[in-house]
PDB file of C-alpha atoms in Angstrom:
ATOM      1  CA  UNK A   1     -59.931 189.551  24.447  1.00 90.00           C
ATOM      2  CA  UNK A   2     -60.873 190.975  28.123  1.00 93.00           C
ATOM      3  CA  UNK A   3     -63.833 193.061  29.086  1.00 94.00           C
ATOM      4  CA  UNK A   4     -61.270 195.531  29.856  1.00 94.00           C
ATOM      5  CA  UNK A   5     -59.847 195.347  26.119  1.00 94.00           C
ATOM      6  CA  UNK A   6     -63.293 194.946  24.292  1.00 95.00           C
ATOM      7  CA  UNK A   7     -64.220 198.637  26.361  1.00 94.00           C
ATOM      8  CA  UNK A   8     -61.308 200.236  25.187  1.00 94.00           C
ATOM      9  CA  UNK A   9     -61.789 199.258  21.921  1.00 95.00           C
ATOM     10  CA  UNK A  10     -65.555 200.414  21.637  1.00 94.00           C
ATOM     11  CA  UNK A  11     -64.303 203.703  22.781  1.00 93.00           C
ATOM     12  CA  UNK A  12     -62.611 204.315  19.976  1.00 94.00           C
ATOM     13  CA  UNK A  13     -65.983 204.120  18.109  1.00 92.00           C
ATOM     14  CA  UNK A  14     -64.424 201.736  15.412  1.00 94.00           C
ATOM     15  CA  UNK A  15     -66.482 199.372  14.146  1.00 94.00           C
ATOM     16  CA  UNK A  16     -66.997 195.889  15.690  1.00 94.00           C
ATOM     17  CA  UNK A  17     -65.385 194.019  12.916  1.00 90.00           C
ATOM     18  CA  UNK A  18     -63.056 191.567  14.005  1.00 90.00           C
ATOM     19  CA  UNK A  19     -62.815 187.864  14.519  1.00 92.00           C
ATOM     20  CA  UNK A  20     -61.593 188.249  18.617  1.00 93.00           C
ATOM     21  CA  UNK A  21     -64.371 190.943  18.653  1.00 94.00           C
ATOM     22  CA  UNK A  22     -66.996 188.750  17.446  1.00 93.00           C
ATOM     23  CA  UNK A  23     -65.890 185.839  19.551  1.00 95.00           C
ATOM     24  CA  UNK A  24     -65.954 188.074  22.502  1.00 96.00           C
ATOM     25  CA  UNK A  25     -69.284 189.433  22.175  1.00 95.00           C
ATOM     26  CA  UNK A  26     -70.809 185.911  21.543  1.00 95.00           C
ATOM     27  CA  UNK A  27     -69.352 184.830  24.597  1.00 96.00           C
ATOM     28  CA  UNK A  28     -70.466 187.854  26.040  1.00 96.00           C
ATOM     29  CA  UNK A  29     -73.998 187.304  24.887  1.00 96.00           C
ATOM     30  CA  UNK A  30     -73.997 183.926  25.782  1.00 97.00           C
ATOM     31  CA  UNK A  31     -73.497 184.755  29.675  1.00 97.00           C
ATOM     32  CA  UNK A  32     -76.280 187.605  29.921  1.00 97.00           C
ATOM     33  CA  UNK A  33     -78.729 185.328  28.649  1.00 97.00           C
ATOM     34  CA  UNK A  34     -77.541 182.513  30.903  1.00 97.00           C
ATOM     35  CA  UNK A  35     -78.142 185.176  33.607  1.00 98.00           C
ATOM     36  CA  UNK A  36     -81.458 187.120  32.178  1.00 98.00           C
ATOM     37  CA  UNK A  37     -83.023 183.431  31.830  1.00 97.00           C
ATOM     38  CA  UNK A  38     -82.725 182.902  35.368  1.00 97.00           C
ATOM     39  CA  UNK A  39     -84.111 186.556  36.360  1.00 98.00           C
ATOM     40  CA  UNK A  40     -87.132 186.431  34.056  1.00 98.00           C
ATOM     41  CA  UNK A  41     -88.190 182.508  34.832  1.00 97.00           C
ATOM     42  CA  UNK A  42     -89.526 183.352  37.991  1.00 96.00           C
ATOM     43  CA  UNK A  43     -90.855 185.760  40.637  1.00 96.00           C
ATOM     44  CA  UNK A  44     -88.049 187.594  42.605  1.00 97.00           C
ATOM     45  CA  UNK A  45     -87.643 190.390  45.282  1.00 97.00           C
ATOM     46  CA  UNK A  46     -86.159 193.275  44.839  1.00 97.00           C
ATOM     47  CA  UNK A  47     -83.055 191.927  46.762  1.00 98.00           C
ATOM     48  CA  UNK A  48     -82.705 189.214  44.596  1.00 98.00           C
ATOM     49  CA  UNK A  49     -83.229 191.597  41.246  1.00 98.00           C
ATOM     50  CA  UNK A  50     -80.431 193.362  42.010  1.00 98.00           C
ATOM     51  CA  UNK A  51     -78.136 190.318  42.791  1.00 98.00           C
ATOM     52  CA  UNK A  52     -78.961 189.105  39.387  1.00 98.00           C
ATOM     53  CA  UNK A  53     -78.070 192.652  37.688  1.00 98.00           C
ATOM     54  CA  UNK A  54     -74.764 192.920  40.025  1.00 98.00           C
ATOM     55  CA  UNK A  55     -73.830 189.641  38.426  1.00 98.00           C
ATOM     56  CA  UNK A  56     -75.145 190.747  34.839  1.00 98.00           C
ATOM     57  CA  UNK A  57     -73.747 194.130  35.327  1.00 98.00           C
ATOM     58  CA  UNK A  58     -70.228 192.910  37.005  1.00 97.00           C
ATOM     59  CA  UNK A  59     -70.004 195.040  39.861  1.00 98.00           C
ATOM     60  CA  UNK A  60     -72.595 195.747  42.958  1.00 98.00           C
ATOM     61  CA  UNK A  61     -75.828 197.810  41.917  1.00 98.00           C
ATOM     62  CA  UNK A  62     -76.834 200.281  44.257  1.00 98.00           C
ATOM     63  CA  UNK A  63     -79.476 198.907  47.141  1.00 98.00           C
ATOM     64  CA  UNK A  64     -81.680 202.172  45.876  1.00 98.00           C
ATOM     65  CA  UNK A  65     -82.048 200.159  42.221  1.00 98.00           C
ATOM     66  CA  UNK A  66     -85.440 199.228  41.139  1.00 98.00           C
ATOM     67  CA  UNK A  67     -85.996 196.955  38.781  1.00 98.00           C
ATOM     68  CA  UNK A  68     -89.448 195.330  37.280  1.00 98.00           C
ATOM     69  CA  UNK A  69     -88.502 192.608  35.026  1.00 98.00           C
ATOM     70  CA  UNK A  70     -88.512 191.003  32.648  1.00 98.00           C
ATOM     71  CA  UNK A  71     -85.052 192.807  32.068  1.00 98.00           C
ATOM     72  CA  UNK A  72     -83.185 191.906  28.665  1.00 98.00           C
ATOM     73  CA  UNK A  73     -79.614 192.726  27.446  1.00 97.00           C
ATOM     74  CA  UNK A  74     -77.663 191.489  24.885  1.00 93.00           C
ATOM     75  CA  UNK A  75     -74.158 192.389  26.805  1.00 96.00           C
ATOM     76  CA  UNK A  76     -74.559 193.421  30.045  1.00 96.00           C
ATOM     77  CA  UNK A  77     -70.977 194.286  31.429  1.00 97.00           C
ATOM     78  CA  UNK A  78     -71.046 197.809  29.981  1.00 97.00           C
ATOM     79  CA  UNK A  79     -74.631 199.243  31.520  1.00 98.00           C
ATOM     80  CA  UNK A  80     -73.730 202.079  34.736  1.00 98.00           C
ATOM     81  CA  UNK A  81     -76.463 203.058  36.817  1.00 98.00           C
ATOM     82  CA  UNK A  82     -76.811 205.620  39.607  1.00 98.00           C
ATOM     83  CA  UNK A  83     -78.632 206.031  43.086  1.00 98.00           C
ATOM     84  CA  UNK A  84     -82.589 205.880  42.786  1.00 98.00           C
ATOM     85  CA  UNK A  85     -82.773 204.382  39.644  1.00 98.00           C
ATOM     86  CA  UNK A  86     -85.951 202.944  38.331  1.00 98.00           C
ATOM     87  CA  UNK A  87     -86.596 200.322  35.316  1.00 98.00           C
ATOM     88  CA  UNK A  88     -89.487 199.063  34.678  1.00 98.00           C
ATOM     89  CA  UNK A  89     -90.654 196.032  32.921  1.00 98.00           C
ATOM     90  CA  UNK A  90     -89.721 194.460  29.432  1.00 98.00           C
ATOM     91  CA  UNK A  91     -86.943 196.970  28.638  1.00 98.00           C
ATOM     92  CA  UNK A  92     -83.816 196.142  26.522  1.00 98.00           C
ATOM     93  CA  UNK A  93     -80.577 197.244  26.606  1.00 98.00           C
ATOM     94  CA  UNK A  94     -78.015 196.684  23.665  1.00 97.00           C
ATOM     95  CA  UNK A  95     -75.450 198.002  25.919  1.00 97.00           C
ATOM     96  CA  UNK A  96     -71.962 197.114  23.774  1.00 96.00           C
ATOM     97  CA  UNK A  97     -71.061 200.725  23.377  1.00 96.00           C
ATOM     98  CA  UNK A  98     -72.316 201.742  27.196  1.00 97.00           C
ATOM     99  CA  UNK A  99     -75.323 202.683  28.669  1.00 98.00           C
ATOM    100  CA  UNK A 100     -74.910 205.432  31.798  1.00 98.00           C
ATOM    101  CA  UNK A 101     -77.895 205.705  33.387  1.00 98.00           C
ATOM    102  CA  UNK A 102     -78.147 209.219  36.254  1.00 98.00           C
ATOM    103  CA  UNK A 103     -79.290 208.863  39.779  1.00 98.00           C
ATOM    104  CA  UNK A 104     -82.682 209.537  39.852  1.00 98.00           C
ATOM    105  CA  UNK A 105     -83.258 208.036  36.463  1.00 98.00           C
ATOM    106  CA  UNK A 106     -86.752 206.586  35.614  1.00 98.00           C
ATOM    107  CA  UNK A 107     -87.431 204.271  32.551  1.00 98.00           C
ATOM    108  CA  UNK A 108     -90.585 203.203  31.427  1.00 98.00           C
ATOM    109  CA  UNK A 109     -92.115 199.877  29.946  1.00 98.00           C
ATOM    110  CA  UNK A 110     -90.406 199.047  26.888  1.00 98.00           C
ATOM    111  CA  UNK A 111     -87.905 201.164  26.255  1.00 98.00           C
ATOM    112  CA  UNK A 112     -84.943 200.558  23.681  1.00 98.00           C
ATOM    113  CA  UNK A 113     -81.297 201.518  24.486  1.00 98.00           C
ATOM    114  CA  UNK A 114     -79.917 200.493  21.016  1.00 98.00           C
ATOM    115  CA  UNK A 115     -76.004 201.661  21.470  1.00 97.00           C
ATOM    116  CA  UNK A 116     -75.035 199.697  17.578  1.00 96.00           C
ATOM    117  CA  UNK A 117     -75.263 200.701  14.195  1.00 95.00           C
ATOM    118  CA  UNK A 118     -74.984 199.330  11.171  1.00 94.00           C
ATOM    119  CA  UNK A 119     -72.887 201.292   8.313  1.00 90.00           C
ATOM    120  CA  UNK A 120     -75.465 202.451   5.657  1.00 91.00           C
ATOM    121  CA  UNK A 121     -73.517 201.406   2.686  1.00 93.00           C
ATOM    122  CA  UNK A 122     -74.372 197.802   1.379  1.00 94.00           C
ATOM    123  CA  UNK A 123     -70.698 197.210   1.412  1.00 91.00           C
ATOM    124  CA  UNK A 124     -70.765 198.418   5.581  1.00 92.00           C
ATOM    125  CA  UNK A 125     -73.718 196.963   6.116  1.00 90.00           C
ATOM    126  CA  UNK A 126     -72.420 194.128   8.265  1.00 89.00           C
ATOM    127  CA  UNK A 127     -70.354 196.314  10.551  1.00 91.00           C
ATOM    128  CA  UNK A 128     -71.525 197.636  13.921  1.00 94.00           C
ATOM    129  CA  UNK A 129     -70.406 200.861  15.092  1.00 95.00           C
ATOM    130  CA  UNK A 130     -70.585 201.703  18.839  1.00 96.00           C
ATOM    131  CA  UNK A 131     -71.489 204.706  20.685  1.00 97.00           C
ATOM    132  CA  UNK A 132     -72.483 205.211  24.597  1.00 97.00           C
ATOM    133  CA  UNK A 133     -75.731 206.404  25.678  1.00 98.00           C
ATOM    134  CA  UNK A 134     -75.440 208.499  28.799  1.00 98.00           C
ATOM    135  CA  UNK A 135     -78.719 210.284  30.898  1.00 98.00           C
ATOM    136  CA  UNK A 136     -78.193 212.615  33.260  1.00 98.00           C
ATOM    137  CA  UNK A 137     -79.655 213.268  36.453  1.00 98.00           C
ATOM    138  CA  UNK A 138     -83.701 212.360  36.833  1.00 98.00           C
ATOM    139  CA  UNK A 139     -84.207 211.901  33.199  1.00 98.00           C
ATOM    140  CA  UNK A 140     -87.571 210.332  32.830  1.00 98.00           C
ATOM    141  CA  UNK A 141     -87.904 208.132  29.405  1.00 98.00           C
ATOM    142  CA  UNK A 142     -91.485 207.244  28.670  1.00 98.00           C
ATOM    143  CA  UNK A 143     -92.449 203.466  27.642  1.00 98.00           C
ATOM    144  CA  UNK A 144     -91.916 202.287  24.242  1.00 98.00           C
ATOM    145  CA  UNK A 145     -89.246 204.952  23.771  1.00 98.00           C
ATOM    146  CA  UNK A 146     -86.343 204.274  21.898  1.00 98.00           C
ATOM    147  CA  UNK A 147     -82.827 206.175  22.316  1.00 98.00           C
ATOM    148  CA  UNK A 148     -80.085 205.355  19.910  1.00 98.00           C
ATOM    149  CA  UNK A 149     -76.522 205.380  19.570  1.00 96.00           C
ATOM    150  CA  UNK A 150     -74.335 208.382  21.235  1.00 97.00           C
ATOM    151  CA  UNK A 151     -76.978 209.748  22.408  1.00 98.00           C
ATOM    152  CA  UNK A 152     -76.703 211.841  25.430  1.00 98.00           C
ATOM    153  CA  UNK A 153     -79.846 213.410  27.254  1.00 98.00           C
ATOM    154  CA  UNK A 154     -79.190 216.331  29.941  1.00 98.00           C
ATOM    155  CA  UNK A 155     -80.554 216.481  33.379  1.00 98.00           C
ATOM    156  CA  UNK A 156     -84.000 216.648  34.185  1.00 98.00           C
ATOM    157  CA  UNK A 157     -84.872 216.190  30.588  1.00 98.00           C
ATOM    158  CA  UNK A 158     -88.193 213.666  29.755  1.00 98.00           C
ATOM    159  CA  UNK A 159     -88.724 211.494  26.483  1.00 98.00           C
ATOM    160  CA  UNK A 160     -92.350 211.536  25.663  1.00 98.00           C
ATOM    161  CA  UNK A 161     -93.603 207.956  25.198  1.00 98.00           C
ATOM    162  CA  UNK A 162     -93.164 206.314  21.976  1.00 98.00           C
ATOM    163  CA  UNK A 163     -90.189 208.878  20.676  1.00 98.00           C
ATOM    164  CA  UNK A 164     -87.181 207.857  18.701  1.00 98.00           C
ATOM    165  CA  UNK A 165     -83.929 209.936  20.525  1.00 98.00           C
ATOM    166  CA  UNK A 166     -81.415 209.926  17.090  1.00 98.00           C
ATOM    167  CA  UNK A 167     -80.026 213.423  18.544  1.00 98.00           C
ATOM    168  CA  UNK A 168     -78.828 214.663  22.005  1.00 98.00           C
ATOM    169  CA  UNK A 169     -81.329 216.169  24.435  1.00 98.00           C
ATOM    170  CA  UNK A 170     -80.733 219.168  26.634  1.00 98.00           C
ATOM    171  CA  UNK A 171     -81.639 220.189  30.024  1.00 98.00           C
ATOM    172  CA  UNK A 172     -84.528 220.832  31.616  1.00 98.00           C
ATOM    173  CA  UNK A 173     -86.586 219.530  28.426  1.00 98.00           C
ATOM    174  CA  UNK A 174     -89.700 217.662  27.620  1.00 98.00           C
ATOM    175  CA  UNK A 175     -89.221 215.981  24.010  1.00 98.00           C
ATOM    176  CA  UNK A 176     -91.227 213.262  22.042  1.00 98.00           C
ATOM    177  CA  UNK A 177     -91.728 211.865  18.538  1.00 98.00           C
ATOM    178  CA  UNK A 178     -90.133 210.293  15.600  1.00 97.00           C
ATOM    179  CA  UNK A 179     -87.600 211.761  15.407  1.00 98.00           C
ATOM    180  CA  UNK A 180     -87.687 213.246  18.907  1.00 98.00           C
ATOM    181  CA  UNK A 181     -87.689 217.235  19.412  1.00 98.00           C
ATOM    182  CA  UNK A 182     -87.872 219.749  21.685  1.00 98.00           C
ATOM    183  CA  UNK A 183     -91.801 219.735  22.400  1.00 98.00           C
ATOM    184  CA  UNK A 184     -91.004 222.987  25.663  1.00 97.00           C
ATOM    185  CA  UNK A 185     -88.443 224.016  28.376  1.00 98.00           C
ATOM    186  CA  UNK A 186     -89.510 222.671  31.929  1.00 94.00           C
TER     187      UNK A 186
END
C-alpha cells in the first residue's frame, strides 16, 4: 500500500480493518517514531525542528512554524499546517485520518488530536474508523485540550483548556468543557 493509497482510503471513512492497512500503518508508525526519537533526545533550534517535522510530515513546513517539543505522532504523513503556526510542548497527534491545522493556529501544552475511533459494539470494537480534524484560521486550543475525530473548528474560534471537542465549533467562538460548548461569541 502507498501513502497515496492509505489517504484515499481513510477518506472514505471506512474502517481501518485490513491486513495491507495494518501493515501499512505499522510501518508507518515505525518511521515517526524513528524520527520523533531523534527530535525529542536532544536540544534543537527552531531550524532544525522544522527539518525534523518536514521529514515527519513529508513535505517542507513553512519557515513561520513553531514548534516546542517534545512533539509525538503516531503517523505523521497526514498532519497540514499553515503560515504562523504555533505548537507547543508535549502535544500528540494521532493524525491517520488528517490533521489541518490554519495559519495563525496556536496549540497549547498537551493537547490531543485523536483522529480514530473505535466502533462501540463489542463485536466493532477492534476497528478504527477515521475522520480529519481541520482548524481554521487563528484557532487557539488551550493545553490539555482534546479534539476528536471529524471535528472541524471555524476561524478565530478558542478551546478553553482542558475541553473535550466531540462536536464541530463555529466561528468567532470561545468554548470549553467536557463535552465542549459554546461558553460566548467573540
Amino acid at each position: 500500500m502507498t501513502l497515496e493509497e492509505f489517504r484515499d482510503f481513510v477518506r472514505t471513512g471506512k474502517p481501518l480493518d485490513t491486513e495491507d492497512i495494518h501493515i501499512f500503518m505499522d510501518e508507518m508508525s515505525d518511521a515517526a517514531r524513528r524520527v520523533t526519537f531523534r527530535l525529542n533526545a536532544a536540544c534543537h533550534t527552531q531550524a532544525e525542528v522544522r527539518k525534523f517535522l518536514s521529514e515527519l510530515f513529508g513535505y517542507e513546513v513553512p519557515s513561520s512554524l513553531r514548534v516546542f517539543p517534545p512533539f509525538y505522532t503516531d503517523f505523521g504523513k497526514n498532519i497540514t499546517v499553515g503560515e504562523n503556526v504555533f505548537i507547543n510542548a508535549c502535544c500528540h497527534f494521532q493524525d491517520h485520518g488528517g490533521v489541518v491545522l490554519g495559519d495563525g493556529c496556536q496549540i497549547g501544552h498537551n493537547v490531543v488530536f485523536a483522529t480514530l475511533n473505535h466502533g462501540l459494539s463489542p463485536e466493532d470494537r477492534r476497528h478504527t474508523y477515521p475522520a480529519p480534524i481541520v482548524l481554521g484560521r487563528n484557532v487557539w486550543v488551550g493545553s490539555n485540550s482534546t479534539i476528536l475525530q471529524g471535528v472541524t473548528i471555524g476561524d478565530n474560534a478558542v478551546v478553553g483548556a482542558g475541553a473535550v471537542v466531540t462536536k464541530n465549533v463555529p466561528a468567532n467562538v470561545v468554548v470549553g468543557g467536557v463535552p465542549a460548548k459554546i461558553i460566548k461569541k467573540i
